[in-house]
Every structure is written in structure tokens, then in C-alpha cells.
């Protein structure tokens, strides 16, 4: 795993039942906490919401990429969640969101350079429509991992 | 035609690279050559050479922040948009770039 991908099955959740955006972010941040990527859910989410203020993270095609640099991040990672129901989100195409990719990045970008490089390669794939449609159809963590292997 | 571009967003970990991918895909689909430099948290990647910039018919800047060495593009035709536009409507953006280049050629 180390050195090849930022994707970690421990922080992937499919068929999530969420009430709204806040609930979704909270559930995904909790996954990050449980897997040891962040030290504090509340502090981390504050930084995520700060980024939300700056501009839309709904990139269209039912995908949102909330993120933020936070001192509460211990290790670079991405929590990925697919939802059973579309939820409202600020998006570029005005649609809701059914797939969420929550980025966790620390403030020390030099120390994490290798991981950030992998993260950039991963982010790039979110610009590929085939990846997105596979992701939205994913029924298991394995499906999610496969979606990004295009 | 030949397109060079730069993508850069505020945090520099996500939109930058998505915009790069979208632009490259759209340009290739329309039959153009394209190279997009990214300026993100990890610094510059896929950096444009002076030669590539010189040969380019047009420059597309998909940026939300000031970029480094913008003066490299002085004298070139530039289309500047936020990363959001490159992510949402990459095909339209490439189409627009083509129109600008065609107008330029027509005017000569």
C-alpha cells in the first residue's frame, strides 16, 4: 500500500445513509479519526468548513470534494463515501451529491511531499467521467478501489 | 492547434488537478495538442518549457490564485477562467479557445 496509492479501504464507506451534508462530513471525518488519519473530528471539520466558505466543492456529476489543510491531520488521506440518497450540496451543475471524497491534508506539506504527489494523481482521476460513473455505482470498498484503477 | 495552460486553485490539492485532467481530455477529444502545468501544494508539475509556450497558439489559465512566472505568457493570446469553469465546461472552454485562435488567424 505505502507508496503506491492514497486509497485505503478503512476510510471508504459505500451505501451511506446520511441526513444532510453536515451528517455526511461528520460520518466521514469520524472514519478518518478511527483510522488514525486525524486527531480531532471537530477541529478538522472546522478547517473543512472554512474551505467550503471559499468556493463550491461540488464539482458536478454528483461528486463533492470537500477538503482543507488542517493541523489536526496526522496523515494525508482521502475518505470516500457513496450515498444511498442524493443530498443537497453547493455544486457547479446545480445537482445534488451522491459521492463524497473528503481530503485530509496537514499543514506540513514538505514532510508529506510523496503522499501529496500521490494525492494529486488521485485528484486528477476525479476529472475522468468514467472513474466518476464507476465510483457512483460502487457497492463495496473494493468497487471503489477498482473505480480509481482506470 | 497547440494549447498550453496552467491550473492552480486556492488550496492546491484537488481542483488544480481535476481542471488539468478535464482540460486535457476536452482538448484531445477536439483534436488539439495540449499541455497543462499545475501549480499546487507540491509546487509545479508538468512545467511548460519556453519552447512549448512559444509554439502554442493559445494559453488557457484555469486559476483561482496568482500564478508564478505569468510573464512567460506576455504577448500570447490568453483565456483566463476560474478552475470551476474548466471543471464544469471544459469542452466549451476549448471551443472558445479555438474560436479565439481562428479569429486571430482571420484578422491577419
mmCIF file of C-alpha atoms in Angstrom:
data_model
loop_
_atom_site.group_PDB
_atom_site.id
_atom_site.type_symbol
_atom_site.label_atom_id
_atom_site.label_comp_id
_atom_site.label_asym_id
_atom_site.label_seq_id
_atom_site.Cartn_x
_atom_site.Cartn_y
_atom_site.Cartn_z
ATOM 1 C CA UNK A 1 0.000 0.000 0.000
ATOM 2 C CA UNK A 2 2.607 2.515 1.089
ATOM 3 C CA UNK A 3 3.994 4.457 -1.802
ATOM 4 C CA UNK A 4 1.528 3.349 -4.426
ATOM 5 C CA UNK A 5 -1.834 4.841 -3.543
ATOM 6 C CA UNK A 6 -3.651 7.102 -1.150
ATOM 7 C CA UNK A 7 -6.713 4.904 -1.237
ATOM 8 C CA UNK A 8 -7.343 2.976 1.965
ATOM 9 C CA UNK A 9 -10.322 0.613 2.359
ATOM 10 C CA UNK A 10 -10.539 1.538 6.041
ATOM 11 C CA UNK A 11 -11.728 5.005 5.095
ATOM 12 C CA UNK A 12 -14.160 4.015 2.364
ATOM 13 C CA UNK A 13 -17.848 3.626 3.068
ATOM 14 C CA UNK A 14 -20.470 2.692 0.492
ATOM 15 C CA UNK A 15 -24.253 2.937 0.720
ATOM 16 C CA UNK A 16 -24.073 5.529 3.470
ATOM 17 C CA UNK A 17 -27.317 6.731 4.963
ATOM 18 C CA UNK A 18 -26.922 10.407 5.688
ATOM 19 C CA UNK A 19 -29.406 13.120 6.575
ATOM 20 C CA UNK A 20 -27.520 16.005 5.016
ATOM 21 C CA UNK A 21 -24.112 17.468 4.211
ATOM 22 C CA UNK A 22 -23.187 18.041 7.871
ATOM 23 C CA UNK A 23 -24.078 14.458 8.730
ATOM 24 C CA UNK A 24 -22.079 13.118 5.779
ATOM 25 C CA UNK A 25 -18.997 15.159 6.671
ATOM 26 C CA UNK A 26 -19.264 14.126 10.280
ATOM 27 C CA UNK A 27 -19.502 10.423 9.432
ATOM 28 C CA UNK A 28 -16.555 10.571 7.042
ATOM 29 C CA UNK A 29 -14.426 12.610 9.446
ATOM 30 C CA UNK A 30 -15.208 10.038 12.129
ATOM 31 C CA UNK A 31 -13.888 7.325 9.795
ATOM 32 C CA UNK A 32 -10.696 9.341 9.370
ATOM 33 C CA UNK A 33 -10.373 9.656 13.142
ATOM 34 C CA UNK A 34 -10.947 5.947 13.757
ATOM 35 C CA UNK A 35 -8.334 5.027 11.159
ATOM 36 C CA UNK A 36 -5.804 7.412 12.708
ATOM 37 C CA UNK A 37 -5.622 9.989 9.919
ATOM 38 C CA UNK A 38 -6.825 12.899 12.032
ATOM 39 C CA UNK A 39 -6.535 13.662 15.732
ATOM 40 C CA UNK A 40 -9.746 15.600 16.233
ATOM 41 C CA UNK A 41 -13.030 15.435 14.318
ATOM 42 C CA UNK A 42 -14.354 18.811 15.401
ATOM 43 C CA UNK A 43 -11.124 20.734 14.782
ATOM 44 C CA UNK A 44 -10.594 19.087 11.413
ATOM 45 C CA UNK A 45 -14.158 19.768 10.293
ATOM 46 C CA UNK A 46 -13.776 23.437 11.208
ATOM 47 C CA UNK A 47 -10.975 23.674 8.653
ATOM 48 C CA UNK A 48 -13.052 21.762 6.111
ATOM 49 C CA UNK A 49 -15.923 24.216 6.585
ATOM 50 C CA UNK A 50 -13.511 27.126 6.216
ATOM 51 C CA UNK A 51 -12.643 25.808 2.780
ATOM 52 C CA UNK A 52 -16.334 25.365 1.981
ATOM 53 C CA UNK A 53 -16.729 29.111 2.556
ATOM 54 C CA UNK A 54 -14.199 29.884 -0.167
ATOM 55 C CA UNK A 55 -15.990 28.217 -3.028
ATOM 56 C CA UNK A 56 -18.048 25.293 -4.170
ATOM 57 C CA UNK A 57 -16.658 21.829 -3.657
ATOM 58 C CA UNK A 58 -19.447 20.134 -5.593
ATOM 59 C CA UNK A 59 -17.647 19.555 -8.907
ATOM 60 C CA UNK A 60 -20.707 18.327 -10.776
ATOM 61 C CA UNK A 61 -21.786 14.821 -11.761
ATOM 62 C CA UNK A 62 -22.989 14.188 -8.190
ATOM 63 C CA UNK A 63 -19.486 14.411 -6.731
ATOM 64 C CA UNK A 64 -18.216 16.658 -3.940
ATOM 65 C CA UNK A 65 -14.598 17.076 -2.899
ATOM 66 C CA UNK A 66 -14.620 18.842 0.455
ATOM 67 C CA UNK A 67 -11.127 19.407 1.780
ATOM 68 C CA UNK A 68 -8.955 21.609 3.832
ATOM 69 C CA UNK A 69 -5.496 21.838 5.203
ATOM 70 C CA UNK A 70 -5.663 21.223 8.900
ATOM 71 C CA UNK A 71 -3.244 20.900 11.753
ATOM 72 C CA UNK A 72 -5.415 18.061 13.010
ATOM 73 C CA UNK A 73 -4.377 15.882 10.096
ATOM 74 C CA UNK A 74 -1.745 13.335 11.084
ATOM 75 C CA UNK A 75 -1.507 11.543 7.767
ATOM 76 C CA UNK A 76 -2.519 12.501 4.228
ATOM 77 C CA UNK A 77 -5.580 10.569 3.131
ATOM 78 C CA UNK A 78 -8.945 10.572 1.400
ATOM 79 C CA UNK A 79 -12.165 9.297 2.910
ATOM 80 C CA UNK A 80 -14.570 8.198 0.200
ATOM 81 C CA UNK A 81 -18.290 7.792 0.735
ATOM 82 C CA UNK A 82 -21.118 6.874 -1.588
ATOM 83 C CA UNK A 83 -24.650 7.674 -0.506
ATOM 84 C CA UNK A 84 -27.909 5.821 -0.873
ATOM 85 C CA UNK A 85 -29.783 9.087 -1.418
ATOM 86 C CA UNK A 86 -28.752 12.276 -3.165
ATOM 87 C CA UNK A 87 -28.237 15.157 -0.727
ATOM 88 C CA UNK A 88 -28.207 18.930 -1.322
ATOM 89 C CA UNK A 89 -24.742 20.469 -1.757
ATOM 90 C CA UNK A 90 -23.304 23.592 -3.375
ATOM 91 C CA UNK A 91 -22.390 22.248 -6.805
ATOM 92 C CA UNK A 92 -21.178 23.592 -10.151
ATOM 93 C CA UNK A 93 -24.046 22.000 -12.060
ATOM 94 C CA UNK A 94 -26.781 22.660 -9.510
ATOM 95 C CA UNK A 95 -27.368 18.942 -8.912
ATOM 96 C CA UNK A 96 -27.090 17.248 -5.543
ATOM 97 C CA UNK A 97 -24.342 14.916 -4.392
ATOM 98 C CA UNK A 98 -24.165 11.108 -4.192
ATOM 99 C CA UNK A 99 -20.433 10.602 -3.821
ATOM 100 C CA UNK A 100 -18.111 12.418 -1.444
ATOM 101 C CA UNK A 101 -14.334 12.454 -1.465
ATOM 102 C CA UNK A 102 -13.078 14.094 1.711
ATOM 103 C CA UNK A 103 -9.424 15.129 1.531
ATOM 104 C CA UNK A 104 -7.287 15.239 4.656
ATOM 105 C CA UNK A 105 -4.077 17.194 4.264
ATOM 106 C CA UNK A 106 -1.826 18.508 7.005
ATOM 107 C CA UNK A 107 -0.082 21.852 7.217
ATOM 108 C CA UNK A 108 3.358 20.349 6.766
ATOM 109 C CA UNK A 109 3.449 19.939 3.008
ATOM 110 C CA UNK A 110 7.210 19.370 2.792
ATOM 111 C CA UNK A 111 7.143 16.415 5.152
ATOM 112 C CA UNK A 112 4.326 14.801 3.211
ATOM 113 C CA UNK A 113 5.537 15.524 -0.285
ATOM 114 C CA UNK A 114 5.426 11.941 -1.519
ATOM 115 C CA UNK A 115 1.914 11.454 -0.228
ATOM 116 C CA UNK A 116 0.785 14.752 -1.676
ATOM 117 C CA UNK A 117 2.145 13.733 -5.043
ATOM 118 C CA UNK A 118 0.071 10.565 -4.886
ATOM 119 C CA UNK A 119 -2.887 12.630 -3.783
ATOM 120 C CA UNK A 120 -2.533 14.872 -6.837
ATOM 121 C CA UNK A 121 -2.535 11.831 -9.115
ATOM 122 C CA UNK A 122 -5.630 10.612 -7.341
ATOM 123 C CA UNK A 123 -7.334 14.037 -7.624
ATOM 124 C CA UNK A 124 -6.670 14.024 -11.347
ATOM 125 C CA UNK A 125 -8.723 10.883 -11.741
ATOM 126 C CA UNK A 126 -11.721 12.733 -10.353
ATOM 127 C CA UNK A 127 -11.679 14.656 -13.625
ATOM 128 C CA UNK A 128 -12.331 11.452 -15.548
ATOM 129 C CA UNK A 129 -16.018 10.822 -16.221
ATOM 130 C CA UNK A 130 -15.565 7.040 -16.411
ATOM 131 C CA UNK A 131 -13.990 6.972 -12.951
ATOM 132 C CA UNK A 132 -16.863 9.023 -11.572
ATOM 133 C CA UNK A 133 -19.587 6.812 -13.001
ATOM 134 C CA UNK A 134 -17.868 3.672 -11.643
ATOM 135 C CA UNK A 135 -17.486 5.365 -8.276
ATOM 136 C CA UNK A 136 -21.164 6.271 -8.099
ATOM 137 C CA UNK A 137 -22.101 2.671 -8.890
ATOM 138 C CA UNK A 138 -19.738 1.201 -6.313
ATOM 139 C CA UNK A 139 -21.361 -1.195 -3.872
ATOM 140 C CA UNK A 140 -18.278 -2.066 -1.838
ATOM 141 C CA UNK A 141 -14.904 -0.650 -0.845
ATOM 142 C CA UNK A 142 -13.408 -2.941 -3.444
ATOM 143 C CA UNK A 143 -15.605 -1.454 -6.165
ATOM 144 C CA UNK A 144 -14.421 1.996 -5.114
ATOM 145 C CA UNK A 145 -10.778 0.953 -5.303
ATOM 146 C CA UNK A 146 -11.373 -0.573 -8.735
ATOM 147 C CA UNK A 147 -13.108 2.604 -9.922
ATOM 148 C CA UNK A 148 -9.859 4.508 -9.472
ATOM 149 C CA UNK A 149 -7.745 1.917 -11.223
ATOM 150 C CA UNK A 150 -8.665 3.114 -14.693
ATOM 151 C CA UNK B 1 -3.871 23.749 -32.676
ATOM 152 C CA UNK B 2 -1.468 23.833 -29.784
ATOM 153 C CA UNK B 3 -2.686 24.788 -26.337
ATOM 154 C CA UNK B 4 -0.645 25.355 -23.200
ATOM 155 C CA UNK B 5 -2.225 26.045 -19.869
ATOM 156 C CA UNK B 6 -1.777 26.419 -16.160
ATOM 157 C CA UNK B 7 -4.129 25.143 -13.457
ATOM 158 C CA UNK B 8 -3.949 26.452 -9.898
ATOM 159 C CA UNK B 9 -6.552 26.570 -7.129
ATOM 160 C CA UNK B 10 -6.585 28.054 -3.639
ATOM 161 C CA UNK B 11 -5.610 25.033 -1.559
ATOM 162 C CA UNK B 12 -3.726 23.324 -4.350
ATOM 163 C CA UNK B 13 -4.667 19.734 -3.690
ATOM 164 C CA UNK B 14 -7.796 18.961 -5.680
ATOM 165 C CA UNK B 15 -9.362 21.430 -8.121
ATOM 166 C CA UNK B 16 -5.990 22.102 -9.761
ATOM 167 C CA UNK B 17 -5.583 18.515 -10.874
ATOM 168 C CA UNK B 18 -9.197 17.932 -11.784
ATOM 169 C CA UNK B 19 -9.083 21.026 -14.002
ATOM 170 C CA UNK B 20 -5.894 19.708 -15.619
ATOM 171 C CA UNK B 21 -7.472 16.363 -16.406
ATOM 172 C CA UNK B 22 -10.686 17.919 -17.725
ATOM 173 C CA UNK B 23 -8.832 20.365 -19.972
ATOM 174 C CA UNK B 24 -6.526 17.724 -21.383
ATOM 175 C CA UNK B 25 -9.380 15.345 -22.080
ATOM 176 C CA UNK B 26 -11.501 18.029 -23.761
ATOM 177 C CA UNK B 27 -8.644 19.344 -25.904
ATOM 178 C CA UNK B 28 -7.558 15.890 -27.053
ATOM 179 C CA UNK B 29 -11.141 14.994 -27.864
ATOM 180 C CA UNK B 30 -11.315 18.063 -30.101
ATOM 181 C CA UNK B 31 -8.066 17.013 -31.790
ATOM 182 C CA UNK B 32 -5.721 19.574 -30.252
ATOM 183 C CA UNK B 33 -2.309 19.254 -28.647
ATOM 184 C CA UNK B 34 -2.328 20.346 -25.042
ATOM 185 C CA UNK B 35 -0.031 20.562 -22.061
ATOM 186 C CA UNK B 36 -1.214 21.849 -18.712
ATOM 187 C CA UNK B 37 1.173 22.834 -15.960
ATOM 188 C CA UNK B 38 -0.095 22.525 -12.393
ATOM 189 C CA UNK B 39 0.879 24.832 -9.572
ATOM 190 C CA UNK B 40 -0.319 23.204 -6.370
ATOM 191 C CA UNK B 41 0.746 22.455 -2.826
ATOM 192 C CA UNK B 42 3.534 20.246 -4.137
ATOM 193 C CA UNK B 43 4.809 23.003 -6.395
ATOM 194 C CA UNK B 44 5.000 22.990 -10.147
ATOM 195 C CA UNK B 45 4.440 19.834 -12.102
ATOM 196 C CA UNK B 46 4.391 19.211 -15.818
ATOM 197 C CA UNK B 47 6.187 22.527 -16.209
ATOM 198 C CA UNK B 48 5.901 24.289 -19.557
ATOM 199 C CA UNK B 49 9.121 24.950 -21.422
ATOM 200 C CA UNK B 50 9.871 28.243 -23.167
ATOM 201 C CA UNK B 51 9.715 26.364 -26.453
ATOM 202 C CA UNK B 52 6.270 24.934 -25.736
ATOM 203 C CA UNK B 53 4.938 28.345 -24.798
ATOM 204 C CA UNK B 54 6.443 29.872 -27.925
ATOM 205 C CA UNK B 55 4.826 27.287 -30.168
ATOM 206 C CA UNK B 56 1.409 27.476 -28.527
ATOM 207 C CA UNK B 57 -1.467 29.079 -30.423
ATOM 208 C CA UNK B 58 -3.218 29.966 -27.212
ATOM 209 C CA UNK B 59 -2.816 29.909 -23.438
ATOM 210 C CA UNK B 60 -5.594 28.766 -21.108
ATOM 211 C CA UNK B 61 -5.187 29.777 -17.492
ATOM 212 C CA UNK B 62 -7.590 27.941 -15.177
ATOM 213 C CA UNK B 63 -6.616 29.683 -11.978
ATOM 214 C CA UNK B 64 -8.111 30.939 -8.713
ATOM 215 C CA UNK B 65 -4.872 32.421 -7.419
ATOM 216 C CA UNK B 66 -1.910 34.368 -8.742
ATOM 217 C CA UNK B 67 0.459 32.074 -10.556
ATOM 218 C CA UNK B 68 4.203 32.013 -10.710
ATOM 219 C CA UNK B 69 6.012 33.386 -13.761
ATOM 220 C CA UNK B 70 2.943 34.662 -15.511
ATOM 221 C CA UNK B 71 5.209 36.918 -17.571
ATOM 222 C CA UNK B 72 6.150 33.832 -19.566
ATOM 223 C CA UNK B 73 2.889 34.344 -21.423
ATOM 224 C CA UNK B 74 3.372 38.014 -22.244
ATOM 225 C CA UNK B 75 2.384 38.669 -25.831
ATOM 226 C CA UNK B 76 0.373 35.438 -26.115
ATOM 227 C CA UNK B 77 -3.359 35.111 -26.539
ATOM 228 C CA UNK B 78 -4.655 34.206 -23.096
ATOM 229 C CA UNK B 79 -8.012 32.946 -21.911
ATOM 230 C CA UNK B 80 -8.275 33.157 -18.143
ATOM 231 C CA UNK B 81 -11.038 31.469 -16.165
ATOM 232 C CA UNK B 82 -11.522 30.147 -12.624
ATOM 233 C CA UNK B 83 -10.802 26.426 -12.162
ATOM 234 C CA UNK B 84 -14.560 25.939 -11.750
ATOM 235 C CA UNK B 85 -15.137 26.821 -15.404
ATOM 236 C CA UNK B 86 -12.519 24.364 -16.621
ATOM 237 C CA UNK B 87 -14.081 21.666 -14.454
ATOM 238 C CA UNK B 88 -17.680 22.412 -15.354
ATOM 239 C CA UNK B 89 -17.421 23.238 -19.061
ATOM 240 C CA UNK B 90 -14.070 22.055 -20.433
ATOM 241 C CA UNK B 91 -15.442 21.372 -23.917
ATOM 242 C CA UNK B 92 -16.945 24.842 -24.180
ATOM 243 C CA UNK B 93 -13.692 26.362 -22.983
ATOM 244 C CA UNK B 94 -11.666 24.527 -25.617
ATOM 245 C CA UNK B 95 -14.229 25.540 -28.229
ATOM 246 C CA UNK B 96 -13.860 29.157 -27.141
ATOM 247 C CA UNK B 97 -10.083 28.878 -27.392
ATOM 248 C CA UNK B 98 -10.437 27.585 -30.925
ATOM 249 C CA UNK B 99 -12.699 30.487 -31.854
ATOM 250 C CA UNK B 100 -10.213 32.988 -30.489
ATOM 251 C CA UNK B 101 -7.395 31.418 -32.484
ATOM 252 C CA UNK B 102 -9.487 31.308 -35.662
ATOM 253 C CA UNK B 103 -10.433 34.967 -35.283
ATOM 254 C CA UNK B 104 -6.793 35.830 -34.849
ATOM 255 C CA UNK B 105 -5.851 33.968 -37.998
ATOM 256 C CA UNK B 106 -8.754 35.550 -39.886
ATOM 257 C CA UNK B 107 -7.656 39.018 -38.876
ATOM 258 C CA UNK B 108 -4.206 38.624 -40.362
#
